[in-house]
Coordinates of N, CA and C in Angstrom, one line a residue:
Q6 N 15.2 11.9 4.6 CA 14.7 10.7 3.7 C 13.3 10.3 4.3
V7 N 12.8 9.6 3.4 CA 11.4 9.1 3.8 C 11.3 7.6 4.1
Q8 N 10.5 7.3 5.0 CA 10.5 5.8 5.2 C 8.9 5.3 5.3
L9 N 8.8 4.3 4.7 CA 7.2 3.6 4.7 C 7.4 2.4 5.6
V10 N 6.5 2.4 6.6 CA 6.4 1.3 7.3 C 5.2 0.6 7.2
E11 N 5.2 -0.7 6.7 CA 4.0 -1.6 6.7 C 3.7 -2.4 8.0
S12 N 2.4 -2.7 8.1 CA 2.1 -3.7 9.1 C 0.8 -4.3 8.9
G13 N 0.6 -5.2 9.6 CA -0.8 -5.9 9.5 C -1.0 -7.4 8.7
G14 N 0.1 -7.8 8.0 CA 0.2 -8.9 7.3 C 0.3 -10.0 8.5
G15 N 0.1 -11.4 7.7 CA 0.0 -12.5 8.5 C -0.7 -13.7 7.8
L16 N -1.0 -14.6 8.7 CA -1.7 -15.8 8.2 C -3.1 -15.9 8.6
V17 N -3.9 -16.1 7.7 CA -5.5 -16.1 7.9 C -6.1 -17.2 7.1
Q18 N -7.2 -17.7 7.5 CA -7.9 -18.7 6.8 C -8.7 -18.1 5.8
P19 N -9.2 -18.9 4.7 CA -10.0 -18.5 3.8 C -11.3 -18.0 4.3
G20 N -11.7 -16.7 3.7 CA -12.9 -16.1 4.2 C -12.7 -15.1 5.3
G21 N -11.4 -15.1 5.9 CA -10.9 -14.2 6.8 C -10.7 -12.9 6.3
S22 N -10.4 -11.9 7.3 CA -10.1 -10.5 6.9 C -8.7 -10.1 7.6
L23 N -8.1 -9.0 7.1 CA -6.7 -8.7 7.5 C -6.9 -7.2 7.1
R24 N -6.2 -6.3 7.9 CA -6.1 -4.9 7.6 C -4.6 -4.6 7.5
L25 N -4.1 -4.1 6.3 CA -2.8 -3.6 6.2 C -2.6 -2.1 6.5
S26 N -1.6 -1.6 7.0 CA -1.2 -0.3 7.2 C 0.0 0.1 6.7
C27 N 0.2 1.4 6.2 CA 1.4 2.0 5.7 C 1.7 3.3 6.1
A28 N 2.5 3.7 6.9 CA 2.8 5.0 7.5 C 4.0 5.5 6.9
A29 N 3.9 6.6 6.4 CA 5.2 7.5 5.7 C 5.6 8.5 6.8
S30 N 6.9 8.4 6.9 CA 7.6 9.4 7.9 C 8.6 10.2 7.2
G31 N 9.0 11.2 7.7 CA 9.9 12.1 7.2 C 9.4 13.6 7.1
I32 N 10.2 14.4 6.5 CA 9.8 15.7 6.3 C 9.1 15.9 5.0
I33 N 7.7 15.6 5.0 CA 6.9 15.5 3.9 C 6.0 16.7 3.8
F34 N 5.9 17.2 2.7 CA 5.1 18.4 2.3 C 3.7 18.1 1.8
S35 N 3.6 17.0 0.9 CA 2.3 16.5 0.4 C 2.6 15.1 0.1
I36 N 1.4 14.4 0.1 CA 1.4 12.9 -0.4 C 0.4 12.9 -1.7
N37 N 0.6 12.6 -2.9 CA -0.3 12.5 -3.8 C -1.0 11.1 -3.8
A38 N -0.8 10.2 -4.7 CA -1.3 8.8 -4.8 C -0.6 8.1 -3.6
M39 N -1.5 7.1 -3.1 CA -1.0 6.0 -2.2 C -1.7 4.8 -2.7
G40 N -0.8 3.6 -2.6 CA -1.4 2.4 -3.1 C -0.8 1.2 -2.5
W41 N -1.4 0.3 -2.9 CA -1.0 -1.2 -2.6 C -0.9 -2.1 -3.9
Y42 N 0.4 -2.9 -3.9 CA 0.6 -3.6 -4.9 C 0.8 -5.0 -4.3
R43 N 0.9 -6.1 -5.0 CA 1.4 -7.4 -4.4 C 2.1 -8.2 -5.6
R44 N 2.8 -9.1 -5.0 CA 3.6 -10.2 -5.7 C 3.3 -11.5 -5.2
A45 N 2.7 -12.4 -6.0 CA 2.6 -13.7 -5.5 C 3.7 -14.5 -6.1
P46 N 3.9 -15.6 -5.6 CA 5.1 -16.4 -6.0 C 5.0 -16.9 -7.4
G47 N 6.1 -16.5 -8.1 CA 6.2 -16.9 -9.5 C 5.4 -15.9 -10.3
K48 N 4.9 -14.8 -9.8 CA 4.3 -14.0 -10.7 C 4.7 -12.5 -10.5
Q49 N 4.4 -11.6 -11.5 CA 4.8 -10.4 -11.6 C 4.1 -9.6 -10.5
R50 N 4.6 -8.4 -10.1 CA 3.9 -7.4 -9.1 C 2.7 -6.9 -9.9
E51 N 1.7 -6.7 -9.1 CA 0.4 -6.2 -9.8 C -0.4 -5.2 -9.0
L52 N -1.0 -4.2 -9.4 CA -1.8 -3.4 -8.7 C -2.9 -3.8 -7.9
V53 N -2.9 -3.6 -6.6 CA -4.4 -4.1 -6.0 C -5.0 -2.7 -5.8
A54 N -4.7 -1.9 -5.4 CA -5.6 -0.6 -5.2 C -4.8 0.7 -5.0
T55 N -5.3 1.9 -5.5 CA -4.8 3.2 -5.3 C -5.8 4.2 -4.9
I56 N -5.3 5.2 -4.0 CA -6.4 6.2 -3.7 C -5.6 7.5 -4.0
T57 N -6.3 8.6 -4.5 CA -5.6 9.7 -4.8 C -5.8 10.6 -3.5
S58 N -5.2 11.9 -3.6 CA -5.1 12.7 -2.4 C -6.7 13.2 -2.2
G59 N -7.6 13.3 -3.3 CA -8.8 13.6 -3.0 C -9.9 12.4 -2.7
G60 N -9.2 11.2 -2.7 CA -10.0 10.2 -2.4 C -10.6 9.2 -3.4
S61 N -10.3 9.5 -4.6 CA -10.7 8.7 -5.8 C -9.8 7.4 -5.6
T62 N -10.5 6.2 -5.9 CA -10.0 5.0 -5.8 C -10.1 4.1 -7.2
I63 N -9.0 3.3 -7.4 CA -9.0 2.2 -8.3 C -8.8 1.0 -7.7
Y64 N -9.5 -0.1 -8.1 CA -9.1 -1.4 -7.6 C -9.0 -2.3 -8.7
A65 N -8.0 -3.5 -8.5 CA -7.9 -4.5 -9.5 C -9.3 -5.3 -9.6
D66 N -9.7 -5.8 -10.6 CA -11.0 -6.5 -10.6 C -11.0 -7.5 -9.7
S67 N -10.0 -8.3 -9.4 CA -9.9 -9.5 -8.5 C -10.2 -9.1 -7.3
V68 N -10.1 -7.8 -6.8 CA -10.4 -7.5 -5.3 C -11.6 -6.7 -5.1
K69 N -12.4 -6.3 -6.3 CA -13.5 -5.3 -6.1 C -14.5 -6.0 -5.1
G70 N -14.9 -5.2 -4.4 CA -16.1 -5.6 -3.6 C -15.6 -6.5 -2.3
R71 N -14.3 -6.8 -2.2 CA -13.8 -7.5 -1.1 C -12.8 -6.7 -0.2
F72 N -12.0 -5.7 -1.2 CA -10.9 -4.9 -0.4 C -11.3 -3.4 -0.6
T73 N -11.0 -2.7 0.6 CA -11.2 -1.3 0.7 C -10.0 -0.6 1.0
I74 N -9.6 0.5 0.2 CA -8.4 1.3 0.6 C -8.8 2.6 1.1
S75 N -8.3 3.1 2.0 CA -8.5 4.3 2.6 C -7.1 4.9 3.1
R76 N -7.4 6.3 3.6 CA -6.1 7.0 4.0 C -6.4 8.1 4.9
D77 N -5.3 8.3 5.9 CA -5.5 9.3 6.8 C -4.5 10.3 6.5
N78 N -4.8 11.3 5.8 CA -3.9 12.3 5.5 C -3.1 12.9 6.5
A79 N -3.7 13.1 7.8 CA -3.1 13.7 8.8 C -2.1 12.9 9.5
R80 N -2.2 11.6 9.3 CA -1.1 10.6 9.7 C -0.2 10.0 8.6
N81 N -0.4 10.7 7.5 CA 0.3 10.2 6.2 C 0.3 8.6 6.1
T82 N -0.8 8.0 6.2 CA -1.1 6.6 6.5 C -2.0 6.2 5.3
V83 N -1.8 5.1 4.7 CA -2.8 4.4 4.1 C -3.1 3.1 4.4
Y84 N -4.4 2.6 4.4 CA -4.8 1.2 4.8 C -5.4 0.5 3.8
L85 N -5.4 -1.0 3.9 CA -6.1 -1.6 2.9 C -7.0 -2.8 3.9
Q86 N -8.3 -2.6 3.8 CA -8.9 -3.5 4.6 C -9.4 -4.8 3.5
M87 N -8.9 -5.9 3.9 CA -9.1 -7.2 3.0 C -10.2 -8.0 3.7
N88 N -11.2 -8.4 3.0 CA -12.3 -9.2 3.6 C -12.5 -10.3 2.7
S89 N -13.0 -11.4 2.9 CA -13.4 -12.6 2.2 C -12.1 -13.0 1.4
L90 N -11.1 -13.2 2.2 CA -9.9 -13.5 1.7 C -9.8 -14.9 1.2
K91 N -9.0 -15.0 -0.2 CA -9.0 -16.3 -0.8 C -7.4 -16.7 -0.8
P92 N -7.4 -18.1 -1.1 CA -5.9 -18.5 -1.3 C -5.2 -17.7 -2.3
E93 N -5.9 -17.2 -3.3 CA -5.1 -16.5 -4.4 C -4.8 -15.2 -4.0
D94 N -5.1 -14.7 -2.9 CA -4.7 -13.3 -2.4 C -3.4 -13.4 -1.7
T95 N -2.9 -14.7 -1.5 CA -1.6 -15.0 -1.0 C -0.6 -14.2 -1.7
A96 N 0.2 -13.3 -1.0 CA 1.4 -12.6 -1.6 C 2.1 -11.8 -0.7
V97 N 3.2 -11.2 -1.2 CA 3.7 -10.2 -0.5 C 3.2 -8.7 -0.9
Y98 N 2.7 -8.0 0.1 CA 2.0 -6.8 -0.4 C 2.8 -5.5 0.0
Y99 N 3.0 -4.6 -1.1 CA 3.9 -3.5 -1.0 C 3.1 -2.2 -1.1
C100 N 3.4 -1.3 -0.1 CA 2.8 0.1 0.0 C 3.7 1.0 -1.1
N101 N 3.0 1.9 -1.8 CA 3.7 2.7 -2.7 C 3.1 4.2 -2.5
T102 N 4.0 5.0 -2.5 CA 3.5 6.4 -2.4 C 4.3 7.5 -3.4
D103 N 3.4 8.5 -3.9 CA 4.0 9.5 -4.6 C 3.9 10.7 -3.8
L104 N 5.2 11.4 -3.4 CA 5.1 12.5 -2.5 C 6.2 13.4 -2.6
E105 N 6.0 14.5 -2.0 CA 6.9 15.6 -2.0 C 7.5 15.7 -0.6
H106 N 8.8 15.9 -0.5 CA 9.5 15.9 0.8 C 10.9 16.6 0.8
L107 N 11.5 16.9 1.8 CA 12.7 17.5 2.0 C 13.8 16.7 1.8
Y108 N 14.7 16.9 0.7 CA 15.8 15.9 0.5 C 16.9 16.9 0.1
R109 N 18.0 16.9 1.1 CA 19.3 17.7 0.8 C 18.8 19.0 0.6
G110 N 18.0 19.5 1.5 CA 17.8 21.1 1.3 C 16.7 21.5 0.4
L111 N 16.1 20.4 -0.5 CA 15.4 20.8 -1.6 C 14.0 20.3 -1.6
R112 N 13.0 20.7 -1.9 CA 11.7 20.1 -2.1 C 11.6 19.2 -3.3
V113 N 11.6 17.9 -3.3 CA 11.6 17.0 -4.3 C 10.3 16.1 -4.4
R114 N 9.9 15.7 -5.5 CA 8.9 14.8 -5.7 C 9.5 13.4 -6.1
Q115 N 9.1 12.3 -5.2 CA 9.7 11.0 -5.6 C 8.6 10.0 -5.2
D116 N 8.8 8.9 -5.8 CA 8.1 7.8 -5.6 C 8.7 6.8 -4.7
Y117 N 7.9 6.3 -3.5 CA 8.6 5.4 -2.6 C 7.9 4.2 -2.5
W118 N 8.7 3.0 -2.2 CA 8.1 1.7 -1.8 C 8.5 1.4 -0.4
G119 N 7.4 0.5 0.1 CA 7.7 -0.1 1.5 C 8.5 -1.4 1.1
R120 N 8.9 -2.1 2.2 CA 9.7 -3.3 2.1 C 8.7 -4.5 1.9
G121 N 7.4 -4.5 2.1 CA 6.4 -5.5 2.0 C 6.1 -6.2 3.2
T122 N 4.9 -6.7 3.3 CA 4.4 -7.4 4.2 C 3.7 -8.7 3.8
Q123 N 4.0 -9.8 4.3 CA 3.6 -11.1 3.7 C 2.0 -11.3 4.2
V124 N 1.2 -11.7 3.3 CA -0.1 -12.1 3.5 C -0.4 -13.7 3.0
T125 N -0.6 -14.4 3.9 CA -0.8 -15.8 3.7 C -2.2 -16.3 3.9
V126 N -2.9 -16.8 2.8 CA -4.5 -17.1 3.1 C -4.3 -18.8 3.0
S127 N -4.6 -19.3 3.9 CA -4.7 -21.0 3.9 C -5.1 -21.6 5.2
S128 N -5.8 -22.7 4.9 CA -6.4 -23.3 5.9 C -5.5 -24.6 6.5

């Protein structure tokens, strides 16, 4: 079974920075896309940023120029560097990966979600 462990959330003042990390563990053969999503109170979950295995990235318009997604393939880890944070960035941030792993003796491709980490931007 695969586990995604997120870290790095917390409380920060407007204009501050945080770095989120998400590490995938288990018997993993390959990881395709990795990404971050968020759900603000009273809103639907939305895409923040994704990165392919080749390093191509996509960002939500609301975070372009402020957030940077990156990955360490050797560590099966994806990062989200968040700068110039705004109160509207307050949300639970979820890691998502599309990977191939060993499951009941078979090589399967599945989509996994982390449990989420709270980011609060407030003075």
